[in-house]
């Protein structure tokens, strides 16, 4: 990891990247390798010819100069090949830096998605708190109804009005329940749609990225097996695949992130609007119901006062009828009160059960989504680490090959220098021997001439 971070932290000048044409660089490197091999064969051939030839033939054909020229050409070819190798190392460093930046971008996107999931969970907690408040308000309404039902001396008209109040309360409860159900349905649909869309987008992006990683890994493995024979072709394919993979991953990440963020923002906006509308409707309904209840209580008080006056005036005439009516009304009122209490308790239990079930479902969904995000993040990090490891191995192998070639070339240069020194010594001995032979030949000729003249 330290080596990867060191490579990724290196600042490569943009001028070098712009001037580095990968295709031409690989073609030039291949040509330089061929040139080095050709110059090496030419140098060996000239040395062999010089070694097998004699002094006069070597001097006549200028083989010493040809060997020196071949040595100079070989050194130039080696220099060009070394320059191309250094440029390739710079390009590989730039690619490593880009891959590291892409990994950081992916980690940032995962953190953003996690924060949005936490925001949804907080919104669900606020909705649950609102449901609890509605439950408390329902209890207060039930208590008010209970107080109304416990009033004594009700008339038939007041009983009908009380039944009307109960009907209105029931209708208000039904409206509240309908609004709650619509809000829960809308929230569930939006949350499920957002989660499904984000999950599908992430799965598609991860699948495509995994396929790209597999293809790139296969290509890198093939390049490692055939690098000694097809170095130029594999480097070109690796550079092209790296560029395509980078552009595709950037495009997919941008599309997935923008789509997820837009979907979540729309869901949150709709959820807030529905929540505000629901609160406004509940507040309006409760205010209307409170006003109606206060008016009914006031009217009930006035009617009760009038009724008490009339009862006192007509007590003697209608006491038996009023007792019968009062008993019937008490029984009917008690039955109605029990039915209303049972319905209210059943409704409250159903609402609490539904709210708890939906809360648990949302919590489980958030937990599964978070686990999927963490799993996807780990898989992506492992894939990128594997890719960087393969890239590092390829780079190390390439560096090792270049170092071994440089060592071989250095050894060849040393052997060439040794052969040149040996050749110089041999040339000196050949020249000395040739001079000695020439002197002996001249002396022999002079001796023969002198002997010939002496005989004459």
XYZ file of C-alpha atoms in Angstrom:
456
model
C 0.000 0.000 0.000
C 2.893 2.346 0.684
C 4.169 1.825 -2.863
C 0.664 2.446 -4.291
C 0.248 5.623 -2.236
C 3.712 6.763 -3.277
C 2.841 6.252 -6.953
C -0.548 7.988 -6.527
C 0.975 10.980 -4.710
C 3.489 11.727 -7.457
C 2.549 14.864 -9.405
C 3.126 14.218 -13.083
C 3.363 17.450 -15.124
C 0.522 17.836 -17.615
C 3.009 18.749 -20.324
C 4.613 15.306 -20.118
C 1.192 13.600 -20.265
C 0.103 15.695 -23.257
C 3.353 15.050 -25.095
C 3.236 11.302 -24.323
C 1.530 9.644 -27.277
C 1.031 6.072 -26.060
C 0.592 4.556 -29.490
C 3.654 6.227 -30.986
C 5.607 5.551 -27.787
C 4.903 1.818 -27.925
C 5.634 1.678 -31.657
C 8.880 3.576 -31.068
C 9.822 1.273 -28.202
C 9.254 -1.774 -30.403
C 11.322 -0.203 -33.162
C 14.094 0.639 -30.683
C 14.115 -2.954 -29.406
C 14.466 -4.208 -32.959
C 17.188 -1.626 -33.564
C 19.095 -2.742 -30.438
C 18.896 -6.368 -31.492
C 19.948 -5.511 -35.055
C 22.888 -3.391 -33.858
C 23.954 -6.129 -31.431
C 23.909 -8.759 -34.208
C 25.793 -6.391 -36.514
C 28.428 -5.748 -33.822
C 28.863 -9.480 -33.173
C 29.166 -10.127 -36.900
C 31.825 -7.412 -37.349
C 33.765 -8.678 -34.340
C 33.658 -12.181 -35.720
C 34.872 -10.980 -39.133
C 37.638 -8.962 -37.507
C 38.657 -11.895 -35.325
C 38.724 -14.299 -38.249
C 40.530 -11.857 -40.606
C 44.222 -10.980 -40.720
C 45.882 -7.644 -40.179
C 46.031 -6.631 -43.830
C 42.389 -7.598 -44.479
C 41.206 -5.750 -41.381
C 43.264 -2.708 -42.332
C 42.132 -2.803 -45.929
C 38.391 -3.150 -45.014
C 38.523 -0.650 -42.097
C 37.018 -3.188 -39.737
C 38.198 -1.311 -36.644
C 36.187 1.739 -37.658
C 33.185 -0.406 -38.495
C 33.308 -2.061 -35.062
C 33.513 1.343 -33.365
C 30.619 2.678 -35.472
C 28.547 -0.398 -34.617
C 29.346 0.115 -30.927
C 28.257 3.771 -31.141
C 25.032 2.818 -32.940
C 24.308 0.192 -30.279
C 24.831 2.731 -27.494
C 22.500 5.197 -29.232
C 19.811 2.535 -29.641
C 20.147 1.609 -25.969
C 19.770 5.274 -25.004
C 16.624 5.662 -27.088
C 15.150 2.460 -25.614
C 15.927 3.678 -22.077
C 14.229 7.003 -22.821
C 11.096 5.261 -24.104
C 11.056 3.006 -21.013
C 11.243 6.013 -18.674
C 8.351 7.670 -20.518
C 6.292 4.489 -20.149
C 7.033 4.446 -16.419
C 5.795 8.043 -16.165
C 2.576 7.136 -17.999
C 2.070 4.127 -15.693
C 2.486 6.428 -12.689
C -0.175 8.774 -14.081
C -2.568 5.834 -14.610
C -1.997 4.691 -11.004
C -2.790 8.199 -9.748
C -6.026 8.277 -11.798
C -7.118 4.881 -10.415
C -6.480 6.061 -6.857
C -8.546 9.214 -7.484
C -11.401 7.074 -8.865
C -11.343 4.946 -5.718
C -11.563 8.065 -3.533
C -14.543 9.306 -5.597
C -16.331 5.965 -5.099
C -15.749 6.119 -1.346
C -17.177 9.652 -1.231
C -20.270 8.512 -3.163
C -20.805 5.649 -0.701
C -20.586 8.084 2.231
C -23.177 10.368 0.581
C -25.584 7.440 0.119
C -25.084 6.424 3.743
C -25.880 9.958 4.935
C -29.047 10.007 2.832
C -30.109 6.675 4.352
C -29.635 8.143 7.826
C -31.761 11.142 6.786
C -34.576 8.802 5.703
C -34.377 6.964 9.016
C -34.630 10.256 10.946
C -37.658 11.207 8.835
C -39.297 7.892 9.734
C -38.688 8.576 13.433
C -40.348 11.984 13.070
C -43.363 10.368 11.371
C -43.624 7.861 14.242
C -43.527 10.733 16.747
C -46.335 12.444 14.828
C -48.378 9.231 14.947
C -47.895 9.081 18.712
C -49.133 12.664 19.013
C -52.198 11.785 16.958
C -52.824 8.831 19.265
C -52.701 11.133 22.300
C -55.117 13.555 20.632
C -57.448 10.639 19.912
C -57.348 9.730 23.588
C -58.296 13.304 24.509
C -61.219 13.179 22.058
C -62.375 9.890 23.585
C -62.179 11.445 27.059
C -64.309 14.395 25.903
C -66.852 12.011 24.416
C -66.841 10.035 27.630
C -67.614 13.211 29.596
C -70.457 14.043 27.259
C -71.902 10.559 27.562
C -71.840 10.724 31.362
C -74.051 13.835 31.506
C -77.403 13.309 33.226
C -80.920 14.330 32.223
C -80.517 14.089 28.397
C -83.477 14.737 26.167
C -84.245 13.072 22.856
C -83.136 16.165 20.949
C -79.884 16.361 22.879
C -79.357 12.640 22.380
C -79.727 13.080 18.614
C -77.286 15.970 18.723
C -74.906 13.847 20.733
C -75.263 11.074 18.173
C -74.496 13.670 15.499
C -71.354 14.667 17.396
C -70.360 11.012 17.594
C -70.948 10.641 13.859
C -68.842 13.721 13.189
C -66.087 12.390 15.442
C -66.271 9.046 13.649
C -66.068 10.763 10.279
C -63.118 12.836 11.482
C -61.418 9.643 12.685
C -62.095 8.007 9.337
C -60.647 11.023 7.525
C -57.603 10.937 9.789
C -57.218 7.207 9.213
C -57.632 7.687 5.447
C -55.064 10.488 5.438
C -52.684 8.364 7.529
C -53.139 5.379 5.241
C -52.603 7.529 2.133
C -49.502 9.071 3.672
C -48.117 5.671 4.699
C -48.855 4.235 1.256
C -47.206 7.180 -0.481
C -44.160 7.031 1.785
C -43.800 3.274 1.326
C -44.163 3.534 -2.449
C -41.659 6.373 -2.687
C -39.195 4.657 -0.372
C -39.507 1.309 -2.159
C -39.193 2.961 -5.566
C -36.151 4.959 -4.453
C -34.504 1.929 -2.832
C -35.258 -0.297 -5.826
C -33.981 2.273 -8.299
C -30.818 2.989 -6.309
C -30.208 -0.721 -5.738
C -30.729 -1.537 -9.408
C -28.446 1.281 -10.501
C -25.748 0.250 -8.022
C -26.023 -3.432 -8.988
C -25.797 -2.575 -12.680
C -22.818 -0.295 -12.085
C -21.076 -2.885 -9.897
C -21.787 -5.660 -12.420
C -20.367 -3.634 -15.295
C -17.417 -2.617 -13.173
C -16.826 -6.262 -12.180
C -16.930 -7.281 -15.843
C -14.462 -4.534 -16.680
C -12.215 -5.634 -13.821
C -12.381 -9.256 -14.977
C -11.611 -8.303 -18.566
C -8.742 -6.071 -17.474
C -7.385 -8.768 -15.150
C -7.492 -11.325 -17.958
C -5.729 -8.957 -20.320
C -3.075 -8.203 -17.700
C -2.554 -11.948 -17.082
C -2.165 -12.581 -20.814
C 0.249 -9.674 -21.084
C 2.339 -11.056 -18.199
C 2.570 -14.495 -19.893
C 3.550 -13.111 -23.317
C 5.353 -9.938 -22.286
C 8.791 -11.103 -23.383
C 7.616 -11.596 -26.996
C 4.732 -9.077 -27.329
C 5.651 -6.197 -25.030
C 4.626 -3.394 -27.360
C 1.191 -4.846 -28.286
C 0.201 -5.636 -24.693
C 1.215 -2.186 -23.425
C -0.935 -0.549 -26.121
C -3.936 -2.727 -25.219
C -3.469 -2.008 -21.510
C -3.385 1.762 -22.075
C -6.497 1.659 -24.302
C -8.445 -0.496 -21.840
C -7.420 1.726 -18.921
C -8.694 4.850 -20.717
C -11.984 3.169 -21.722
C -12.477 1.806 -18.223
C -11.793 5.185 -16.629
C -14.249 7.036 -18.917
C -16.931 4.344 -18.467
C -16.587 4.268 -14.666
C -16.658 8.071 -14.465
C -19.792 8.226 -16.638
C -21.545 5.448 -14.721
C -20.681 6.938 -11.357
C -21.863 10.385 -12.396
C -25.121 9.010 -13.844
C -25.812 6.725 -10.865
C -24.956 9.401 -8.287
C -27.018 12.123 -10.006
C -29.985 9.773 -10.505
C -29.903 8.515 -6.900
C -29.528 12.034 -5.488
C -32.346 13.360 -7.692
C -34.643 10.467 -6.735
C -33.921 10.844 -3.025
C -34.400 14.618 -3.176
C -37.744 14.205 -4.976
C -38.833 11.573 -2.428
C -37.852 13.811 0.484
C -39.611 16.820 -1.089
C -42.826 14.856 -1.693
C -42.601 13.384 1.788
C -42.201 16.819 3.399
C -45.056 18.282 1.321
C -47.344 15.355 2.225
C -46.316 15.653 5.857
C -47.037 19.403 5.953
C -50.370 18.929 4.152
C -51.286 16.144 6.544
C -50.412 18.281 9.584
C -52.424 21.199 8.192
C -55.432 18.962 7.527
C -55.232 17.411 10.991
C -54.879 20.818 12.639
C -57.854 22.167 10.683
C -59.949 19.087 11.479
C -59.104 19.239 15.181
C -59.811 22.983 15.311
C -63.184 22.529 13.598
C -64.047 19.607 15.834
C -63.062 21.560 18.963
C -65.190 24.524 17.923
C -68.150 22.270 17.154
C -67.743 20.472 20.475
C -67.594 23.787 22.369
C -70.716 25.020 20.556
C -72.521 21.764 21.285
C -71.523 21.974 24.952
C -72.748 25.556 25.169
C -76.007 24.657 23.444
C -76.290 21.599 25.625
C -75.871 23.754 28.759
C -78.545 26.222 27.635
C -80.895 23.431 26.621
C -80.268 21.664 29.917
C -81.153 24.864 31.813
C -84.365 25.316 29.796
C -85.175 21.672 30.184
C -84.730 21.844 33.977
C -87.152 24.789 34.122
C -89.731 22.962 32.030
C -89.292 19.782 34.059
C -89.871 21.635 37.324
C -93.078 23.166 35.900
C -94.395 19.861 34.467
C -92.871 17.478 37.045
C -96.157 16.380 38.540
C -97.800 15.588 35.203
C -95.019 13.755 33.395
C -92.814 12.212 36.097
C -93.684 8.627 35.193
C -93.134 9.167 31.438
C -89.821 10.933 32.055
C -88.583 8.115 34.260
C -89.337 5.570 31.540
C -87.752 7.723 28.826
C -84.738 8.432 31.037
C -84.166 4.741 31.685
C -84.462 3.943 27.969
C -82.116 6.789 27.077
C -79.623 5.718 29.754
C -79.599 2.186 28.411
C -79.215 3.390 24.813
C -76.550 5.885 25.824
C -74.632 3.247 27.785
C -74.767 0.851 24.837
C -73.639 3.574 22.445
C -70.840 4.583 24.805
C -69.616 1.003 25.098
C -69.723 0.535 21.319
C -67.870 3.791 20.758
C -65.227 2.914 23.361
C -64.745 -0.534 21.834
C -64.416 0.918 18.331
C -61.981 3.579 19.547
C -59.820 1.033 21.353
C -59.847 -1.292 18.338
C -58.950 1.565 16.015
C -56.183 2.723 18.313
C -54.712 -0.782 18.604
C -54.856 -1.244 14.829
C -53.172 2.107 14.248
C -50.413 1.376 16.757
C -49.865 -2.105 15.299
C -49.693 -0.730 11.751
C -47.328 2.060 12.798
C -45.059 -0.366 14.673
C -45.074 -2.828 11.763
C -44.264 -0.109 9.230
C -41.566 1.284 11.507
C -39.956 -2.152 11.859
C -40.227 -2.697 8.096
C -38.594 0.658 7.370
C -35.873 -0.049 9.927
C -35.171 -3.461 8.388
C -35.158 -1.939 4.900
C -32.711 0.757 6.004
C -30.512 -1.874 7.671
C -30.516 -4.104 4.566
C -29.758 -1.116 2.359
C -26.876 -0.084 4.601
C -25.518 -3.659 4.618
C -25.764 -3.789 0.824
C -23.940 -0.464 0.576
C -21.200 -1.659 2.924
C -20.880 -4.974 1.042
C -20.726 -3.212 -2.302
C -18.154 -0.782 -0.940
C -15.984 -3.654 0.364
C -16.269 -5.559 -2.929
C -15.393 -2.451 -4.886
C -12.445 -1.681 -2.610
C -11.200 -5.288 -2.951
C -11.561 -5.150 -6.737
C -9.644 -1.882 -6.931
C -6.978 -3.238 -4.586
C -6.654 -6.349 -6.782
C -6.382 -4.197 -9.876
C -3.730 -2.019 -8.281
C -1.853 -5.126 -7.129
C -1.883 -6.552 -10.659
C -0.804 -3.216 -12.034
C 1.998 -2.996 -9.470
C 3.115 -6.557 -10.315
C 3.127 -5.731 -14.021
C 5.062 -2.549 -13.366
C 7.581 -4.354 -11.159
C 8.026 -7.105 -13.733
C 8.494 -4.521 -16.475
C 11.018 -2.682 -14.305
C 12.804 -5.961 -13.562
C 12.922 -6.857 -17.259
C 14.255 -3.434 -18.164
C 16.835 -3.642 -15.369
C 17.937 -7.103 -16.524
C 18.170 -5.854 -20.101
C 20.163 -2.862 -18.928
C 22.485 -5.190 -16.985
C 22.852 -7.432 -20.038
C 23.639 -4.421 -22.194
C 26.147 -3.210 -19.591
C 27.792 -6.637 -19.575
C 27.798 -6.618 -23.373
C 29.459 -3.198 -23.330
C 32.054 -4.479 -20.859
C 32.732 -7.530 -23.034
C 32.907 -5.276 -26.085
C 35.421 -3.015 -24.346
C 37.462 -6.041 -23.322
C 37.372 -7.365 -26.882
C 38.415 -3.950 -28.195
C 41.360 -3.854 -25.800
C 42.300 -7.390 -26.794
C 41.904 -6.461 -30.451
C 44.183 -3.449 -30.008
C 46.840 -5.632 -28.377
C 46.512 -8.204 -31.161
C 46.696 -5.432 -33.772
C 49.887 -4.122 -32.172
C 51.432 -7.598 -32.135
C 50.371 -8.168 -35.758
C 51.909 -4.867 -36.804
C 55.117 -5.624 -34.906
C 55.302 -9.063 -36.481
C 54.603 -7.596 -39.907
C 57.332 -4.977 -39.415
C 59.754 -7.666 -38.288
C 58.914 -9.827 -41.291
C 59.356 -6.823 -43.574
C 62.727 -6.001 -42.067
C 63.869 -9.602 -42.353
C 62.684 -9.737 -45.950
C 64.574 -6.547 -46.819
C 67.675 -7.814 -45.001
C 67.473 -11.147 -46.832
C 67.071 -9.368 -50.135
C 70.041 -7.120 -49.396
C 72.113 -10.134 -48.398
C 71.254 -11.917 -51.591
C 72.092 -8.816 -53.673
C 75.386 -8.330 -51.856
C 76.231 -11.986 -52.265
C 75.381 -11.830 -55.926
C 77.657 -8.843 -56.491
C 80.383 -10.468 -54.408
C 80.284 -13.547 -56.593
C 80.510 -11.381 -59.681
